[in-house]
Structures are given as structure tokens and as C-alpha cells.
């Protein structure tokens, strides 16, 4: 009946080999999914948070230019208007660039408020109401502070996603290595068992010529 044990070992070895293939394929699919999530988070970190923060800095510079102009008594009203108009013109492309980033609901609300303050500044400057311009510029700066804090909060969330994806990939790789080692040991045991069966089935007879 030794041949039945040999067949049994072959079936077991085949099953273990299929298990190896299954472990490798499943881990590869899992790594691909987690890698995609990690790449998406990194991409969002750059496009939606780092770039957005640079836009906020640009807004702050132009709003400071407006505040400085309306508080400068040496400038004529027409010079103040010119400075305000120039700053608002420079902020036009920033408005479009910021709007193109991913905005959370809270971020959308404060960004819309910021645009409202900029529109008010434009109207007040046209009416020579520079005190009103100063108030709107100060309110707009308040929105910038909130938008900046949102960038920090969202960046932390993205870093958490990246860490979780990396941890999942690392865990999956460790599991795959452990499974392959165990299966390799089992296959090695089957090889030795098969050799033992072969030795019993076909014993050496050195006395035969």
C-alpha cells in the first residue's frame, strides 16, 4: 500500500503549491490596492494641501499690500485705488487655482467668504471707502487663518492614510514571507517522507548480480 501514501504526498504537495500561488497572488492584489491608496494620498497631499498653502501665503501677501496702501496717508486716493486694483488682479489666478483643489465642506464655506470679502474690497475701493476696504481686508485675513488651519488638519489625515497603507503593505509582506517559510518546510518534510517510502518499496539487494 506504499503507492497510496506516495499519491497522498503528491496531492498534498500539489495543494501546498497552489496555496503558495494563492498567497502570492492575494498579497500582490492587496499591495496593489494599498499602494494605490498611498499614492493617491501623497498626490492629494501635494496638490490639495501643499499647493493650497502656497496660495494662502500669496493671498496674505496681497491683502497685506492692500492694508498697507489704505493706511498710508502719503498715498493719494487714486494711488490707493491703483494699488488695490493691482493686488486684486494678481489674486484672480489664485482664486481659480485654489478653487481647482479638493475642498472640504468647511473649506468651501470659508473660501466663499474670502471671495465675498475680495468682491467687497473691489466695490468699496471704487467708492473711495478705504476704511471699509481695511475692514474687509482684515476679515479676509481671518478666513485665511482658518483655511490654513484646515490644510494642517487635512494633511494630518492624509498622513494617517499613508501610514495605514504602508503598515498594511508591511504586514502583508511579513505574512507572505511567514506563509512561504511554513509551506516550504512542509514541502521539505514531504520530500523526506517520499524518499523514506521509496526506500521501503525498493530495498537495495547488494547480493543480486
PDB file of N, CA, C and O in Angstrom, residues 24 37 44 49 68 99-100 122 127 130 149 152 160 183 188 206:
ATOM      1  N   UNK A  24       0.662  34.379  -2.774  1.00  0.00           N
ATOM      2  CA  UNK A  24       1.403  35.394  -3.533  1.00  0.00           C
ATOM      3  C   UNK A  24       0.449  36.298  -4.311  1.00  0.00           C
ATOM      4  O   UNK A  24       0.593  37.530  -4.319  1.00  0.00           O
ATOM      5  N   UNK A  37      -3.812  53.476  -2.834  1.00  0.00           N
ATOM      6  CA  UNK A  37      -4.351  54.395  -1.833  1.00  0.00           C
ATOM      7  C   UNK A  37      -3.263  55.318  -1.299  1.00  0.00           C
ATOM      8  O   UNK A  37      -3.497  56.517  -1.080  1.00  0.00           O
ATOM      9  N   UNK A  44      -2.660  63.864  -3.234  1.00  0.00           N
ATOM     10  CA  UNK A  44      -3.551  64.853  -2.647  1.00  0.00           C
ATOM     11  C   UNK A  44      -2.807  65.761  -1.672  1.00  0.00           C
ATOM     12  O   UNK A  44      -3.108  66.957  -1.571  1.00  0.00           O
ATOM     13  N   UNK A  49      -3.065  70.218  -0.599  1.00  0.00           N
ATOM     14  CA  UNK A  49      -2.682  70.801   0.688  1.00  0.00           C
ATOM     15  C   UNK A  49      -1.446  71.685   0.593  1.00  0.00           C
ATOM     16  O   UNK A  49      -1.469  72.831   1.003  1.00  0.00           O
ATOM     17  N   UNK A  68      -1.682  97.900   3.778  1.00  0.00           N
ATOM     18  CA  UNK A  68      -0.611  98.906   3.883  1.00  0.00           C
ATOM     19  C   UNK A  68      -0.941 100.137   3.058  1.00  0.00           C
ATOM     20  O   UNK A  68      -0.702 101.284   3.495  1.00  0.00           O
ATOM     21  N   UNK A  99      -9.629  77.190  -6.188  1.00  0.00           N
ATOM     22  CA  UNK A  99     -10.928  76.546  -6.415  1.00  0.00           C
ATOM     23  C   UNK A  99     -10.760  75.182  -7.087  1.00  0.00           C
ATOM     24  O   UNK A  99     -11.633  74.312  -6.961  1.00  0.00           O
ATOM     25  N   UNK A 100      -9.645  74.984  -7.809  1.00  0.00           N
ATOM     26  CA  UNK A 100      -9.406  73.718  -8.516  1.00  0.00           C
ATOM     27  C   UNK A 100      -8.909  72.612  -7.590  1.00  0.00           C
ATOM     28  O   UNK A 100      -8.886  71.442  -7.982  1.00  0.00           O
ATOM     29  N   UNK A 122     -13.273  95.313  -3.749  1.00  0.00           N
ATOM     30  CA  UNK A 122     -13.298  95.918  -5.077  1.00  0.00           C
ATOM     31  C   UNK A 122     -14.365  97.009  -5.168  1.00  0.00           C
ATOM     32  O   UNK A 122     -14.113  98.105  -5.708  1.00  0.00           O
ATOM     33  N   UNK A 127     -15.703 103.065  -4.571  1.00  0.00           N
ATOM     34  CA  UNK A 127     -16.447 104.153  -3.919  1.00  0.00           C
ATOM     35  C   UNK A 127     -15.569 105.008  -3.010  1.00  0.00           C
ATOM     36  O   UNK A 127     -16.101 105.846  -2.253  1.00  0.00           O
ATOM     37  N   UNK A 130     -12.123 103.660   1.856  1.00  0.00           N
ATOM     38  CA  UNK A 130     -10.912 102.911   2.208  1.00  0.00           C
ATOM     39  C   UNK A 130     -10.958 102.359   3.633  1.00  0.00           C
ATOM     40  O   UNK A 130     -10.291 101.373   3.938  1.00  0.00           O
ATOM     41  N   UNK A 149      -5.416  76.550   8.844  1.00  0.00           N
ATOM     42  CA  UNK A 149      -5.560  75.508   9.866  1.00  0.00           C
ATOM     43  C   UNK A 149      -6.228  74.271   9.286  1.00  0.00           C
ATOM     44  O   UNK A 149      -5.934  73.139   9.693  1.00  0.00           O
ATOM     45  N   UNK A 152      -3.600  72.104   7.607  1.00  0.00           N
ATOM     46  CA  UNK A 152      -2.834  71.313   8.580  1.00  0.00           C
ATOM     47  C   UNK A 152      -3.635  70.087   9.019  1.00  0.00           C
ATOM     48  O   UNK A 152      -3.109  68.965   9.078  1.00  0.00           O
ATOM     49  N   UNK A 160      -2.117  60.063   8.040  1.00  0.00           N
ATOM     50  CA  UNK A 160      -2.660  58.876   8.685  1.00  0.00           C
ATOM     51  C   UNK A 160      -3.007  57.806   7.661  1.00  0.00           C
ATOM     52  O   UNK A 160      -2.751  56.610   7.880  1.00  0.00           O
ATOM     53  N   UNK A 183       5.153  26.801   4.413  1.00  0.00           N
ATOM     54  CA  UNK A 183       4.832  25.889   3.307  1.00  0.00           C
ATOM     55  C   UNK A 183       6.096  25.222   2.774  1.00  0.00           C
ATOM     56  O   UNK A 183       6.105  24.040   2.425  1.00  0.00           O
ATOM     57  N   UNK A 188       9.347  20.360   2.248  1.00  0.00           N
ATOM     58  CA  UNK A 188      10.600  19.659   2.543  1.00  0.00           C
ATOM     59  C   UNK A 188      10.317  18.374   3.322  1.00  0.00           C
ATOM     60  O   UNK A 188      10.925  17.325   3.064  1.00  0.00           O
ATOM     61  N   UNK A 206      22.190  -5.965  -2.457  1.00  0.00           N
ATOM     62  CA  UNK A 206      23.551  -5.986  -2.997  1.00  0.00           C
ATOM     63  C   UNK A 206      24.012  -7.406  -3.366  1.00  0.00           C
ATOM     64  O   UNK A 206      24.955  -7.587  -4.121  1.00  0.00           O
TER      65      UNK A 206
END
